[in-house]
Amino acid sequence: SRVLAPLVQFDCHSAKYLYKRAFDLPWETVFGLKQTFAVQAVTANSAIRHSRYAALTLKDAVADRFRSVTGKRPNVDPENPHIAIHLYVHNNRAVISLDLAGASLHKRGYRKQSVDAPMQETLAAGIVQAAQWDPKRPLIDPFCGSGTLLCEAWMAACRIPAGYLRQAYALHQLPDFDMALWHSMKQEMDKQIAVPPGIRMTGGDADRDAVAAARANLALLPYGDRVEIVQSDFRDWPGWSDAFIMTNPPYGVRLGERSDAEGLLKEFGDLLKQRCAGCEAYVFFGDEKLVKKLGLKPDWKKPMRNGGLDGRLCRYELFAGPADARERKQP
């Protein structure tokens, strides 16, 4: 979730040589004394074994370079720097880069309100892309939580750029950045935003706070208030026909108990079998071991990581009965 622009690459077998090469770079032409900076480092299989020591060495080289040229040095801000410098040393090969993004790009800016165990925005975007939803079909998320899947689906359908709500990037701080050109390009991209005719999206959750969060987050997106969000337990839903179901059921984190999550999945699987004939369902399981608890055999499974968990996205085509099953076998 970073955009790095390499400044220099070199063989590096010691912290002393790292300092020398970094000191020789013209940092004073990259940013000024009134701007803050920070250094992040990663080292692997190299003579410089400690990432923090490598970061400190590079930070000292930058500060000392400024002192030698200007007599002063810029301040360090590890939390929110104007300029973020990255160092990667692998197999004694060093790369010093500038972070052009700043804050991680997975943060779209719409998630102002959240619930426990929210799905990462980039994972939700990957699910939407893998599912290949056609906006001509109604989209249903009966476990919408704070609305991350719905937000990403709405952005994809309406061609809303991922960074639409983002106000600043680290590259804005570079000396040759052209803000006028940036705004011109952004306006051209924003003109492409359009709501597909007849699009229908509905999300639901039994938790009142989750419903409020989903509504608030969607309202930040262009025309996002057109997405219907209801407070409702999935068991009370009448079912759907020819709809596109895409959801991330709780898997023990929000509910707190594994057995509760397993029982909920069985009930949801029964709903899909009994009240969703003709639908297409894409269900993300945060834990692969829960896939069988739904009681349906997926048409396919795709591995997708959710933080440190090994998740699976499963596709289910739901049929009404034997006639539909025979049709499914037709070439």
Coordinates of C-alpha atoms in Angstrom, one line a residue:
S1 CA 0.0 0.0 0.0
R2 CA 3.0 2.3 -0.6
V3 CA 4.3 4.0 -3.7
L4 CA 8.1 4.2 -3.5
A5 CA 10.4 6.2 -5.8
P6 CA 14.0 4.8 -5.5
L7 CA 16.7 7.4 -5.2
V8 CA 19.7 5.2 -5.2
Q9 CA 20.7 1.5 -5.0
F10 CA 24.1 0.2 -4.0
D11 CA 26.0 -2.8 -2.5
C12 CA 26.1 -2.2 1.3
H13 CA 28.1 -4.4 3.7
S14 CA 28.3 -2.0 6.7
A15 CA 26.5 0.8 8.5
K16 CA 29.5 3.0 7.9
Y17 CA 29.2 2.7 4.1
L18 CA 25.4 3.2 4.3
Y19 CA 26.1 6.5 6.1
K20 CA 28.6 7.6 3.5
R21 CA 26.3 6.9 0.5
A22 CA 23.3 8.5 2.2
F23 CA 25.3 11.6 3.3
D24 CA 26.4 12.2 -0.4
L25 CA 22.8 12.5 -1.6
P26 CA 21.6 16.1 -2.1
W27 CA 18.8 15.9 0.4
E28 CA 18.6 19.7 0.6
T29 CA 17.2 19.7 -3.0
V30 CA 14.5 17.1 -2.1
F31 CA 13.0 18.9 0.9
G32 CA 13.5 22.0 3.1
L33 CA 14.4 22.8 6.7
K34 CA 10.8 23.7 7.5
Q35 CA 9.6 20.2 6.5
T36 CA 9.8 17.2 8.8
F37 CA 11.0 13.7 7.8
A38 CA 11.1 10.2 9.1
V39 CA 13.0 7.0 8.1
Q40 CA 11.7 3.4 8.0
A41 CA 14.0 0.5 7.4
V42 CA 13.8 -3.2 6.6
T43 CA 16.9 -5.4 6.6
A44 CA 17.1 -9.1 5.7
N45 CA 20.0 -11.5 5.2
S46 CA 22.5 -8.7 5.3
A47 CA 25.6 -7.6 7.3
I48 CA 23.4 -4.8 8.8
R49 CA 21.1 -7.0 10.8
H50 CA 19.1 -4.5 12.9
S51 CA 16.4 -2.4 11.0
R52 CA 16.2 0.2 13.7
Y53 CA 20.0 0.7 13.7
A54 CA 19.9 1.0 9.9
A55 CA 17.1 3.6 10.1
L56 CA 19.0 5.6 12.7
T57 CA 22.1 5.5 10.5
L58 CA 20.2 6.9 7.5
K59 CA 18.5 9.5 9.7
D60 CA 21.8 10.7 11.0
A61 CA 23.2 10.9 7.5
V62 CA 20.3 13.1 6.3
A63 CA 20.5 15.4 9.3
D64 CA 24.3 15.7 9.0
R65 CA 24.0 16.5 5.3
F66 CA 21.7 19.4 6.0
R67 CA 24.0 20.7 8.8
S68 CA 27.0 20.6 6.4
V69 CA 25.2 22.5 3.7
T70 CA 22.9 24.9 5.6
G71 CA 24.2 24.9 9.1
K72 CA 20.8 23.6 10.4
R73 CA 18.8 20.4 10.2
P74 CA 15.1 19.6 9.7
N75 CA 13.1 18.0 12.5
V76 CA 12.0 14.4 12.7
D77 CA 8.4 13.5 13.0
P78 CA 7.9 9.7 13.1
E79 CA 4.1 9.9 13.2
N80 CA 3.2 12.3 10.4
P81 CA 6.2 13.5 8.5
H82 CA 6.2 15.6 5.4
I83 CA 8.8 13.4 3.8
A84 CA 9.0 9.6 4.5
I85 CA 12.3 7.9 3.5
H86 CA 12.4 4.2 3.2
L87 CA 15.5 1.9 3.3
Y88 CA 15.5 -1.7 2.2
V89 CA 18.6 -3.8 2.6
H90 CA 18.4 -7.4 1.3
N91 CA 21.3 -9.6 0.6
N92 CA 23.7 -6.7 1.3
R93 CA 22.0 -4.6 -1.5
A94 CA 20.5 -1.3 -0.3
V95 CA 17.7 0.7 -1.8
I96 CA 16.9 4.2 -0.5
S97 CA 13.5 5.5 -1.6
L98 CA 11.0 8.3 -1.1
D99 CA 7.4 7.4 -0.2
L100 CA 5.2 9.3 -2.7
A101 CA 1.9 8.3 -1.0
G102 CA 2.3 9.1 2.7
A103 CA -0.4 7.3 4.7
S104 CA -1.2 3.8 3.5
L105 CA -3.1 3.7 0.2
H106 CA -5.6 1.2 1.6
K107 CA -7.1 4.0 3.6
R108 CA -9.8 5.3 1.2
G109 CA -11.1 7.9 3.6
Y110 CA -14.7 6.8 3.8
R111 CA -14.4 4.7 6.9
K112 CA -15.0 7.4 9.5
Q113 CA -17.0 5.0 11.6
S114 CA -16.2 1.4 12.2
V115 CA -17.1 -1.8 14.2
D116 CA -15.2 -4.6 15.7
A117 CA -12.9 -6.6 13.2
P118 CA -13.6 -4.4 10.1
M119 CA -12.5 -5.8 6.7
Q120 CA -9.6 -4.0 5.1
E121 CA -10.6 -1.8 2.2
T122 CA -8.2 -3.4 -0.3
L123 CA -9.4 -6.9 0.6
A124 CA -13.0 -5.8 0.0
A125 CA -11.9 -4.3 -3.3
G126 CA -10.3 -7.6 -4.2
I127 CA -13.5 -9.5 -3.4
V128 CA -15.6 -7.1 -5.6
Q129 CA -13.2 -7.6 -8.5
A130 CA -13.1 -11.4 -8.1
A131 CA -16.9 -11.6 -7.9
Q132 CA -17.3 -9.6 -11.1
W133 CA -20.6 -8.2 -10.1
D134 CA -22.8 -6.8 -12.9
P135 CA -24.6 -3.6 -11.5
K136 CA -27.7 -4.6 -13.5
R137 CA -28.3 -7.2 -10.8
P138 CA -29.3 -6.3 -7.2
L139 CA -26.5 -6.6 -4.8
I140 CA -27.3 -7.8 -1.2
D141 CA -25.0 -7.8 1.8
P142 CA -26.9 -9.2 4.8
F143 CA -23.9 -8.8 7.2
C144 CA -22.7 -5.4 6.1
G145 CA -21.0 -4.3 9.3
S146 CA -19.7 -0.8 8.7
G147 CA -20.3 -1.1 5.0
T148 CA -16.8 -1.7 3.6
L149 CA -17.9 -4.3 0.9
L150 CA -20.8 -2.0 -0.1
C151 CA -18.5 1.0 -0.3
E152 CA -16.0 -0.8 -2.5
A153 CA -18.8 -2.2 -4.7
W154 CA -20.3 1.3 -5.1
M155 CA -17.0 2.8 -6.0
A156 CA -16.3 0.2 -8.6
A157 CA -19.8 0.4 -10.1
C158 CA -19.8 4.3 -10.2
R159 CA -16.1 4.5 -11.3
I160 CA -15.1 6.5 -8.2
P161 CA -11.3 6.7 -7.9
A162 CA -9.8 4.9 -4.9
G163 CA -8.3 8.2 -3.7
Y164 CA -11.3 10.3 -4.3
L165 CA -11.6 11.4 -0.6
R166 CA -7.9 11.7 0.0
Q167 CA -6.7 15.2 0.6
A168 CA -3.0 14.9 0.6
Y169 CA -0.1 12.7 -0.7
A170 CA 3.5 12.8 0.3
L171 CA 4.4 13.7 -3.3
H172 CA 2.7 17.1 -2.7
Q173 CA 5.7 18.0 -0.6
L174 CA 8.3 17.5 -3.3
P175 CA 9.8 20.7 -4.8
D176 CA 8.9 20.0 -8.4
F177 CA 5.3 19.1 -7.7
D178 CA 2.7 21.0 -9.9
M179 CA -0.5 21.4 -7.8
A180 CA -2.4 23.0 -10.7
L181 CA -1.6 20.1 -13.0
W182 CA -2.7 17.7 -10.2
H183 CA -6.1 19.4 -9.7
S184 CA -6.6 19.4 -13.5
M185 CA -6.0 15.6 -13.7
K186 CA -8.2 15.0 -10.7
Q187 CA -11.1 16.9 -12.1
E188 CA -10.9 14.9 -15.3
M189 CA -11.1 11.6 -13.3
D190 CA -13.9 12.9 -11.2
K191 CA -15.9 13.7 -14.3
Q192 CA -16.1 10.0 -15.1
I193 CA -18.1 9.3 -11.9
A194 CA -21.6 8.1 -12.9
V195 CA -24.3 6.0 -11.3
P196 CA -25.3 3.0 -13.5
P197 CA -29.0 3.2 -14.4
G198 CA -31.3 1.1 -12.2
I199 CA -28.5 0.1 -9.8
R200 CA -29.8 -1.4 -6.5
M201 CA -27.7 -2.2 -3.5
T202 CA -29.0 -3.2 0.0
G203 CA -27.1 -3.9 3.1
G204 CA -28.3 -5.1 6.5
D205 CA -27.0 -5.8 9.9
A206 CA -28.6 -6.7 13.3
D207 CA -26.3 -4.3 15.1
R208 CA -27.6 -0.7 15.3
D209 CA -24.2 0.8 15.6
A210 CA -23.0 -1.1 12.5
V211 CA -26.0 0.2 10.5
A212 CA -25.3 3.8 11.6
A213 CA -21.6 3.4 10.6
A214 CA -22.5 1.9 7.2
R215 CA -24.9 4.8 6.4
A216 CA -22.4 7.4 7.5
N217 CA -19.5 5.9 5.5
L218 CA -21.5 5.5 2.3
A219 CA -22.8 9.0 2.6
L220 CA -19.2 10.3 2.2
L221 CA -19.1 8.8 -1.3
P222 CA -20.7 10.5 -4.3
Y223 CA -24.4 9.4 -4.4
G224 CA -23.6 6.8 -1.7
D225 CA -26.8 7.7 0.2
R226 CA -28.7 5.9 -2.5
V227 CA -27.6 2.5 -1.0
E228 CA -30.3 1.1 1.3
I229 CA -29.1 0.1 4.7
V230 CA -31.5 -1.6 7.1
Q231 CA -31.3 -2.9 10.6
S232 CA -32.4 -6.4 10.3
D233 CA -31.3 -9.9 11.4
F234 CA -30.6 -12.0 8.3
R235 CA -33.0 -14.7 9.6
D236 CA -35.9 -12.2 9.1
W237 CA -35.1 -11.4 5.5
P238 CA -37.7 -12.9 3.1
G239 CA -35.0 -14.1 0.7
W240 CA -34.1 -13.0 -2.8
S241 CA -34.4 -14.2 -6.4
D242 CA -31.9 -13.5 -9.2
A243 CA -29.8 -11.3 -6.8
F244 CA -26.1 -11.0 -6.3
I245 CA -25.2 -11.8 -2.7
M246 CA -21.8 -10.7 -1.5
T247 CA -21.0 -10.8 2.2
N248 CA -18.5 -11.4 5.0
P249 CA -20.3 -13.2 7.9
P250 CA -18.9 -12.9 11.4
Y251 CA -16.4 -15.6 12.1
G252 CA -15.9 -15.5 15.8
V253 CA -14.2 -12.1 16.3
R254 CA -17.3 -9.9 16.4
L255 CA -19.4 -12.6 18.1
G256 CA -16.7 -13.6 20.5
E257 CA -17.4 -17.3 20.4
R258 CA -16.4 -19.8 17.7
S259 CA -19.5 -22.0 18.3
D260 CA -21.8 -19.0 17.7
A261 CA -20.1 -18.3 14.4
E262 CA -20.5 -21.9 13.3
G263 CA -24.2 -22.0 14.2
L264 CA -24.8 -18.7 12.4
L265 CA -23.2 -19.9 9.3
K266 CA -25.3 -23.1 9.3
E267 CA -28.5 -20.9 9.5
F268 CA -27.2 -18.6 6.8
G269 CA -26.5 -21.6 4.6
D270 CA -30.1 -22.8 5.1
L271 CA -31.4 -19.4 4.1
L272 CA -29.4 -19.5 0.9
K273 CA -30.7 -23.0 0.0
Q274 CA -34.3 -22.4 0.9
R275 CA -34.9 -18.7 0.0
C276 CA -32.4 -17.7 -2.6
A277 CA -33.2 -19.7 -5.7
G278 CA -31.6 -18.2 -8.8
C279 CA -29.1 -16.1 -6.9
E280 CA -25.3 -16.0 -7.0
A281 CA -23.5 -15.8 -3.7
Y282 CA -20.0 -14.8 -2.8
V283 CA -19.1 -15.4 0.8
F284 CA -15.8 -14.5 2.4
F285 CA -14.7 -16.7 5.3
G286 CA -12.1 -15.1 7.6
D287 CA -11.1 -18.6 8.6
E288 CA -10.8 -21.4 6.0
K289 CA -12.0 -24.0 8.5
L290 CA -15.5 -22.4 8.6
V291 CA -16.2 -23.0 4.9
K292 CA -17.8 -26.4 5.5
K293 CA -20.1 -24.9 8.2
L294 CA -22.2 -23.2 5.6
G295 CA -23.5 -26.6 4.4
L296 CA -23.0 -25.8 0.7
K297 CA -20.4 -26.9 -1.7
P298 CA -18.7 -23.9 -3.4
D299 CA -18.2 -23.7 -7.1
W300 CA -14.7 -22.4 -6.4
K301 CA -12.6 -21.1 -3.6
K302 CA -10.0 -18.3 -3.7
P303 CA -7.4 -17.8 -0.9
M304 CA -7.4 -14.2 0.4
R305 CA -5.6 -13.1 3.5
N306 CA -7.4 -10.9 6.0
G307 CA -4.7 -9.4 8.2
G308 CA -2.9 -12.4 9.7
L309 CA -5.8 -14.8 8.9
D310 CA -5.9 -17.3 6.0
G311 CA -9.3 -16.6 4.5
R312 CA -11.3 -17.9 1.6
L313 CA -13.7 -16.3 -0.9
C314 CA -16.2 -18.9 -2.1
R315 CA -18.7 -18.8 -4.9
Y316 CA -22.1 -20.5 -4.8
E317 CA -24.6 -20.7 -7.6
L318 CA -28.0 -21.4 -6.0
F319 CA -30.6 -23.4 -7.8
A320 CA -34.3 -24.1 -7.1
G321 CA -34.4 -27.8 -7.6
P322 CA -33.7 -30.8 -9.9
A323 CA -34.8 -28.9 -13.0
D324 CA -32.3 -26.2 -12.4
A325 CA -29.7 -28.8 -11.6
R326 CA -30.2 -30.4 -15.0
E327 CA -29.9 -27.1 -16.7
R328 CA -26.6 -26.5 -14.9
K329 CA -25.1 -29.6 -16.6
Q330 CA -26.1 -28.3 -20.1
P331 CA -23.0 -27.2 -22.1

